[in-house]
mmCIF file of C-alpha atoms in Angstrom:
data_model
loop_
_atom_site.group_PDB
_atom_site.id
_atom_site.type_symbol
_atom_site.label_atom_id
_atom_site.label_comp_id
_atom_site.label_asym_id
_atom_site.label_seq_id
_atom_site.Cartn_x
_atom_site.Cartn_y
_atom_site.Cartn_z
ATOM 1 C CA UNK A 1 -6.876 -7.800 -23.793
ATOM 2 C CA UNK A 2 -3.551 -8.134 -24.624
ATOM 3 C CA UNK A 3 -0.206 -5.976 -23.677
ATOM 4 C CA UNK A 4 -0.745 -2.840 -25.538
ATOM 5 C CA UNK A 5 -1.312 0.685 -25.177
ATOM 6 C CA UNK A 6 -4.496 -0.478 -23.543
ATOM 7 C CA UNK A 7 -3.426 -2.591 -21.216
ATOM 8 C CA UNK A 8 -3.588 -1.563 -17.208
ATOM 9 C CA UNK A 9 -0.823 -3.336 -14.450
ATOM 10 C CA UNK A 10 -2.239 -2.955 -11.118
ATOM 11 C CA UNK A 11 0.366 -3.098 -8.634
ATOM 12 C CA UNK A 12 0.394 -3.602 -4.728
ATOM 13 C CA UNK A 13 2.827 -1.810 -2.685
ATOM 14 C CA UNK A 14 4.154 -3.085 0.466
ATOM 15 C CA UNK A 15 5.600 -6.015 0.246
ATOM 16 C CA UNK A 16 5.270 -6.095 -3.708
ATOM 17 C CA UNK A 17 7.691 -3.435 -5.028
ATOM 18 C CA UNK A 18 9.001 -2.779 -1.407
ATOM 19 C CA UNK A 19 10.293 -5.449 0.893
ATOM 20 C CA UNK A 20 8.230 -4.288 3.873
ATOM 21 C CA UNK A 21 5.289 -2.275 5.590
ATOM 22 C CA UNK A 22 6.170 1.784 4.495
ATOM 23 C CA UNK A 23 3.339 2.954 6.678
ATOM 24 C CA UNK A 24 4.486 0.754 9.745
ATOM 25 C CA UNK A 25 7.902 1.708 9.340
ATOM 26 C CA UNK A 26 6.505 5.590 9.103
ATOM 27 C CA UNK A 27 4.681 5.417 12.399
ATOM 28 C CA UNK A 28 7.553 3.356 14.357
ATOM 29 C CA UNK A 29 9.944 6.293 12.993
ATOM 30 C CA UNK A 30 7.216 9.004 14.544
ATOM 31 C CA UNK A 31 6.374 6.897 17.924
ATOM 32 C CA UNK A 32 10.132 6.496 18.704
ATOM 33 C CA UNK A 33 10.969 9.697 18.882
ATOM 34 C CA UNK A 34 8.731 10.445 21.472
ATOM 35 C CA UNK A 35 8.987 9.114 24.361
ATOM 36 C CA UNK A 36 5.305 9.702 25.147
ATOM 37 C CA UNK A 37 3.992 8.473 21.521
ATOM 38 C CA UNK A 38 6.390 5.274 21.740
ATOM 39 C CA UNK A 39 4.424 4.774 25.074
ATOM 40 C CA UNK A 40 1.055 5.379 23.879
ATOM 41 C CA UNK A 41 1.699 3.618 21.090
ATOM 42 C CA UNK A 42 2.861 0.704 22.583
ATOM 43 C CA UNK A 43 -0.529 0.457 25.076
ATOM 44 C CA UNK A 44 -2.364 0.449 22.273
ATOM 45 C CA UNK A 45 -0.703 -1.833 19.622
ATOM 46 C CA UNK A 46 -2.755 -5.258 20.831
ATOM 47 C CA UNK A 47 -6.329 -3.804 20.293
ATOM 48 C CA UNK A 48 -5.222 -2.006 17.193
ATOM 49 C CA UNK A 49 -3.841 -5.156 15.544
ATOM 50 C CA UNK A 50 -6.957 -7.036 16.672
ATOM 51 C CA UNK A 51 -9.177 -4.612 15.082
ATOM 52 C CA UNK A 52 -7.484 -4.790 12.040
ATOM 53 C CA UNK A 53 -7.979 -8.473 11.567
ATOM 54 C CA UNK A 54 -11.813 -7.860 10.724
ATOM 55 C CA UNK A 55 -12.569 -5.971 7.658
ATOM 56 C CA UNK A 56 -15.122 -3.771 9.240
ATOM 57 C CA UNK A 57 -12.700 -2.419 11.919
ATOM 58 C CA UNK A 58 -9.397 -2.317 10.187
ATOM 59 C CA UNK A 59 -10.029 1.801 9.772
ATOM 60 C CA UNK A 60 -10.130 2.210 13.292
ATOM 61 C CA UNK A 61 -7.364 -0.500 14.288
ATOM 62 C CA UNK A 62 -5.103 1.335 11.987
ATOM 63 C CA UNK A 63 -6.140 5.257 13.081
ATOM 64 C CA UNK A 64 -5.135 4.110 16.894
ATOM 65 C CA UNK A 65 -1.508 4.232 15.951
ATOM 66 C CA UNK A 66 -1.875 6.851 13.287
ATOM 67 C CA UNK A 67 -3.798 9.334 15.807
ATOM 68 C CA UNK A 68 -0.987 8.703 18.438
ATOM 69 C CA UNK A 69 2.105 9.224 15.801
ATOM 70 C CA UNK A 70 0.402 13.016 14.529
ATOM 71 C CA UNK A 71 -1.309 14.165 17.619
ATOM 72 C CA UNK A 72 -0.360 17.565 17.699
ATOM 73 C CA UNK A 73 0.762 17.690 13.956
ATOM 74 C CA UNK A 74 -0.706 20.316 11.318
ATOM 75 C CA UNK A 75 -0.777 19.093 8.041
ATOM 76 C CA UNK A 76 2.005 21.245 6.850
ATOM 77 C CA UNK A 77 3.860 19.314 9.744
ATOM 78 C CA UNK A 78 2.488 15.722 8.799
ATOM 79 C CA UNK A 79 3.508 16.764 4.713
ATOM 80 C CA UNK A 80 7.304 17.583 6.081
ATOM 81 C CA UNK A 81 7.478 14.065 8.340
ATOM 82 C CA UNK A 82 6.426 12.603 5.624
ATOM 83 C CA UNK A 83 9.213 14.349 3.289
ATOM 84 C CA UNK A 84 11.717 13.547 5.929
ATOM 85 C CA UNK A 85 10.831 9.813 5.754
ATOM 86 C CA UNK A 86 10.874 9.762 1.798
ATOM 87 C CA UNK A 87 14.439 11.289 1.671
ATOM 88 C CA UNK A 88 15.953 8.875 4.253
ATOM 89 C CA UNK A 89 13.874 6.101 2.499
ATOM 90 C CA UNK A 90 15.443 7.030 -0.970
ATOM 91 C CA UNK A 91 19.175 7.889 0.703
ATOM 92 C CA UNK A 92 18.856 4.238 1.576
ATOM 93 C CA UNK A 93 18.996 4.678 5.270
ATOM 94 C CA UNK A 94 15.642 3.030 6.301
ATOM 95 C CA UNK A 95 16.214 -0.764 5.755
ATOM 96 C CA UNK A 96 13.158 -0.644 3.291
ATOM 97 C CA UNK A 97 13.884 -0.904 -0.010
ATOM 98 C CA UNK A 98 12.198 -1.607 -3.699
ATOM 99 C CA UNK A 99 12.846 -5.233 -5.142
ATOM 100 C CA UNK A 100 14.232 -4.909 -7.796
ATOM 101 C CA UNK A 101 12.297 -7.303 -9.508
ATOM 102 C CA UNK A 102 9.287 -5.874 -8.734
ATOM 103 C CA UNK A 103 10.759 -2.338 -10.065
ATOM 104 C CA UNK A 104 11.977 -4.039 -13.376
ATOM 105 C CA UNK A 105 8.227 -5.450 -13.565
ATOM 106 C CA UNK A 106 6.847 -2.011 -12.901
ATOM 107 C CA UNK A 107 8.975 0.007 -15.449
ATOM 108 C CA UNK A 108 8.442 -2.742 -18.262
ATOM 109 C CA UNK A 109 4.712 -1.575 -18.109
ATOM 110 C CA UNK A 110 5.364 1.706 -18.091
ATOM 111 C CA UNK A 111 7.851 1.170 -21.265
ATOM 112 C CA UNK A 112 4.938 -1.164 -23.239
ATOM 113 C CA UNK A 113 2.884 1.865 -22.777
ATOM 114 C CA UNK A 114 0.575 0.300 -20.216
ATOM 115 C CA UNK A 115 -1.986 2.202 -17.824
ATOM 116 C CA UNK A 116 0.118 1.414 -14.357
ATOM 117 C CA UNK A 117 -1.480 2.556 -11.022
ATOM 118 C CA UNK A 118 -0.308 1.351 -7.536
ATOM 119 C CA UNK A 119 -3.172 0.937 -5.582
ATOM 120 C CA UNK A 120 -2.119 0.204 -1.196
ATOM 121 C CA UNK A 121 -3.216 0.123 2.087
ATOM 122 C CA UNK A 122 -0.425 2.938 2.805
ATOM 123 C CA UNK A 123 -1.403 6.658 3.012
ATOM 124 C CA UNK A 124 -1.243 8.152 -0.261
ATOM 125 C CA UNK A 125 0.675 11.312 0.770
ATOM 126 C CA UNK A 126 3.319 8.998 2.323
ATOM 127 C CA UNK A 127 3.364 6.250 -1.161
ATOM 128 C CA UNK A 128 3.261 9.545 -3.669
ATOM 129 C CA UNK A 129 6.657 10.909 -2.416
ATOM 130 C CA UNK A 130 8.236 7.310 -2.261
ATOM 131 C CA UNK A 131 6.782 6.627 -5.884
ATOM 132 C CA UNK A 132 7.876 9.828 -7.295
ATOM 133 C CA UNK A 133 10.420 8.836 -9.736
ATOM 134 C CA UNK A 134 8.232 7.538 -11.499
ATOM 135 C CA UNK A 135 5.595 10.083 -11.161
ATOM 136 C CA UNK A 136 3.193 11.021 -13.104
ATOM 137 C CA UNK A 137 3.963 8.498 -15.326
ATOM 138 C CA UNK A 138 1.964 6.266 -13.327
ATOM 139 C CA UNK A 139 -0.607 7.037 -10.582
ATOM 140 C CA UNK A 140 -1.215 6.088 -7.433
ATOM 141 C CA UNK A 141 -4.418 5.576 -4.945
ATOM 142 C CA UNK A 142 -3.784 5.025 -1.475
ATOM 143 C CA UNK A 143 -6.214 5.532 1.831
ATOM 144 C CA UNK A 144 -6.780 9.065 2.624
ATOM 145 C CA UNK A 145 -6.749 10.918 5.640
ATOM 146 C CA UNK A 146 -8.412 13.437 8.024
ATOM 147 C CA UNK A 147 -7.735 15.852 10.982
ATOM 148 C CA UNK A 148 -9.493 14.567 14.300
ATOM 149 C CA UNK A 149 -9.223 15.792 17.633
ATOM 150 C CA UNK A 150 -6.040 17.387 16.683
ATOM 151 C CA UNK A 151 -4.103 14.174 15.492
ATOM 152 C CA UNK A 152 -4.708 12.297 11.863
ATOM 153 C CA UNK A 153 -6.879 9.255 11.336
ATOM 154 C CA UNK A 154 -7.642 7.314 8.395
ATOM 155 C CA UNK A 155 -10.881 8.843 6.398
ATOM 156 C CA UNK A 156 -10.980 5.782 3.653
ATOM 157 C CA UNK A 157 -8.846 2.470 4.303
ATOM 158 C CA UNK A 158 -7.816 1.715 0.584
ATOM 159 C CA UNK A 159 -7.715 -2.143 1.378
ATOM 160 C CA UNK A 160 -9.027 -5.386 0.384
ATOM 161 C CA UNK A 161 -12.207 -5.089 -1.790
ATOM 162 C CA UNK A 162 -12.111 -1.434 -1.063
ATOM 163 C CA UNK A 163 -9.052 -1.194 -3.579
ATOM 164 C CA UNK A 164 -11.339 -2.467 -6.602
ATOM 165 C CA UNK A 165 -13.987 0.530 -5.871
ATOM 166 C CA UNK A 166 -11.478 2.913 -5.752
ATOM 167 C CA UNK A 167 -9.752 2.142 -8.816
ATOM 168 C CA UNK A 168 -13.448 2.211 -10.805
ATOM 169 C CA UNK A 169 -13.746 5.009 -8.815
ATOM 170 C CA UNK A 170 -10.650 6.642 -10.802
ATOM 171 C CA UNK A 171 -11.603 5.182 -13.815
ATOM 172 C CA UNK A 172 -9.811 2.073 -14.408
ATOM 173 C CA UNK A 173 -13.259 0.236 -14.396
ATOM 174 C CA UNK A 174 -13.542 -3.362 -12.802
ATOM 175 C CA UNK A 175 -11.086 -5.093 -14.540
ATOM 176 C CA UNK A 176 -7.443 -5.189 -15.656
ATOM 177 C CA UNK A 177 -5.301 -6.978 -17.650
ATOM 178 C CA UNK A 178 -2.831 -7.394 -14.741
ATOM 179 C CA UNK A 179 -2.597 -7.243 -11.313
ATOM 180 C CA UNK A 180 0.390 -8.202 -8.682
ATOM 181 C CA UNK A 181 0.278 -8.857 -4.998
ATOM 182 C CA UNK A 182 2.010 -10.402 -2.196
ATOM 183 C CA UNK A 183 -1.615 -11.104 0.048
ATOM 184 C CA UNK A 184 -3.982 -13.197 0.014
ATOM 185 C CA UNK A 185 -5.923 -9.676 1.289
ATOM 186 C CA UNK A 186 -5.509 -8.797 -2.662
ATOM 187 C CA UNK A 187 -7.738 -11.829 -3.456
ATOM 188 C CA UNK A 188 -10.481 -9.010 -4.673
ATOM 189 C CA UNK A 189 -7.970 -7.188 -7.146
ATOM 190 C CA UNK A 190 -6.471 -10.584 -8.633
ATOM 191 C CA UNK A 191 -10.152 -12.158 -9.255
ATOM 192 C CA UNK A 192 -10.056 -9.184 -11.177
ATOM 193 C CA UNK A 193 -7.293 -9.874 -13.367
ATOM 194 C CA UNK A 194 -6.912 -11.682 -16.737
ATOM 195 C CA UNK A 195 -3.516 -12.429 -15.234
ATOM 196 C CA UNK A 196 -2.612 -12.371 -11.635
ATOM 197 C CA UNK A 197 0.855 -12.820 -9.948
ATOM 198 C CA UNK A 198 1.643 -13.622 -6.491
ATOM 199 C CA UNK A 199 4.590 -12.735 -4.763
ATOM 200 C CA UNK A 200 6.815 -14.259 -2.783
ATOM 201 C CA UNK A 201 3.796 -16.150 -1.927
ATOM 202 C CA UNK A 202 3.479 -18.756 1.364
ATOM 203 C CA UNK A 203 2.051 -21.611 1.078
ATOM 204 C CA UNK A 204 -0.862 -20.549 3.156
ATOM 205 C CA UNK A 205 -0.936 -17.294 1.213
ATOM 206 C CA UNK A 206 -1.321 -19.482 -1.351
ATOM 207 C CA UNK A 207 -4.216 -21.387 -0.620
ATOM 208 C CA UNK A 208 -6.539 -19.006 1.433
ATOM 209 C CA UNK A 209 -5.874 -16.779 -2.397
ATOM 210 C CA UNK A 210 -7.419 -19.685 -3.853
ATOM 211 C CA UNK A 211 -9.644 -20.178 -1.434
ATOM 212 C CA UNK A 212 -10.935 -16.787 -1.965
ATOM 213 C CA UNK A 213 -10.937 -17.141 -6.166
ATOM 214 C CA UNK A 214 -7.997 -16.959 -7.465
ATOM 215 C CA UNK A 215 -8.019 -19.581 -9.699
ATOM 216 C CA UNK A 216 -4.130 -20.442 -10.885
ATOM 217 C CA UNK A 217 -2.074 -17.126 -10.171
ATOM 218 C CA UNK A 218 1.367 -16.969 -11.431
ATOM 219 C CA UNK A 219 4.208 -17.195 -8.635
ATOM 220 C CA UNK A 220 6.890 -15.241 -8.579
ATOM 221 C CA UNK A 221 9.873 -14.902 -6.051
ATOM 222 C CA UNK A 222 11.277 -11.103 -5.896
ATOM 223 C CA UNK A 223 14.356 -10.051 -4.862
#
């Protein structure tokens, strides 16, 4: 498949096109300006980050924090915070910003007339309204989320292989021309790739991705 009309870019999020975590700097936003959620949050942060080191569990490591940040929150209510962060993200007053590299990358697709879709771990309320200048030219799948006990946890954690069924899922099959990743995590969605790049890549990134299939990936710094 070459770079037509036909082609599909499969893009990663955090640490890809942005030079950080958008969802943890969404919940560290919420839980410090409570003093009871920053609490909270804080007792629970060492289970939560050992659940998410096992595939099984990372829904429920990451819902911990998540329940803690929205307890209390309707969704109208979660839909403005979430508003609130987008507009101070794109005012440039969060310390999170796009590479501009990886925006470059993205928009070159888009011009070729490429099928782009960002596919992340981040919720995809929260990575639609930071995406939306270039929306709908491009779509985007992130995890989705439910009411529980009157906070928000996540329903479907759109991570590791679980990014590859949800993009068949939306109809971009189980391959793609290319895809792009910081993680080894991604291994799943580069395999899957007639051309995969890694980015800003460690050395141990590096070889657990090859560990894990991906056979000669492209490396590319970001900036």
């Amino acid at each position: 498949m070459s770079s037509t009309s036909h082609a599909c870019a499969v893009f990663d999020l955090d640490g890809t096109l942005l030079n950080g975590d958008s969802t943890g700097a969404w919940l560290s936003l919420q839980l410090r300006g409570s003093p009871w959620r920053l609490a909270a949050g804080l007792a629970v942060l060492p289970p939560a980050l050992l659940l998410i080191r096992f595939p099984r569990l990372r829904r429920y490591g990451a819902s911990l924090l998540l329940w803690i940040a929205t307890a209390g929150v309707n969704e109208a209510g979660l839909q403005s915070k979430m508003n609130a962060f987008a507009t101070r993200f794109h005012a440039d007053r969060l310390g999170l910003r796009w590479y501009s590299d990886g925006i470059r990358a993205l928009e070159k697709h888009l011009a070729a007339g490429d099928r782009v879709v960002v596919v992340t771990a981040a919720p995809q309320w929260l990575a639609e309204r930071l995406l939306k200048p270039w929306l709908p030219s491009l779509q985007v799948i992130g995890s989705s989320l439910r009411r529980a006990s009157g906070g928000w946890v996540a329903q479907r954690h759109c991570r590791g292989a679980e990014k590859c069924r949800m993009l068949a899922e939306k109809g971009f099959g189980y391959r793609w021309t290319y895809a792009y990743s910081d993680s080894d995590d991604d291994a799943p969605l580069l395999v899957a790739a007639e051309q995969a790049f890694l980015i800003n890549a460690t050395e141990r990134t590096i070889c657990r991705a090859n560990a894990a299939g991906v056979n000669r990936p492209t490396l590319l710094q970001w900036c």
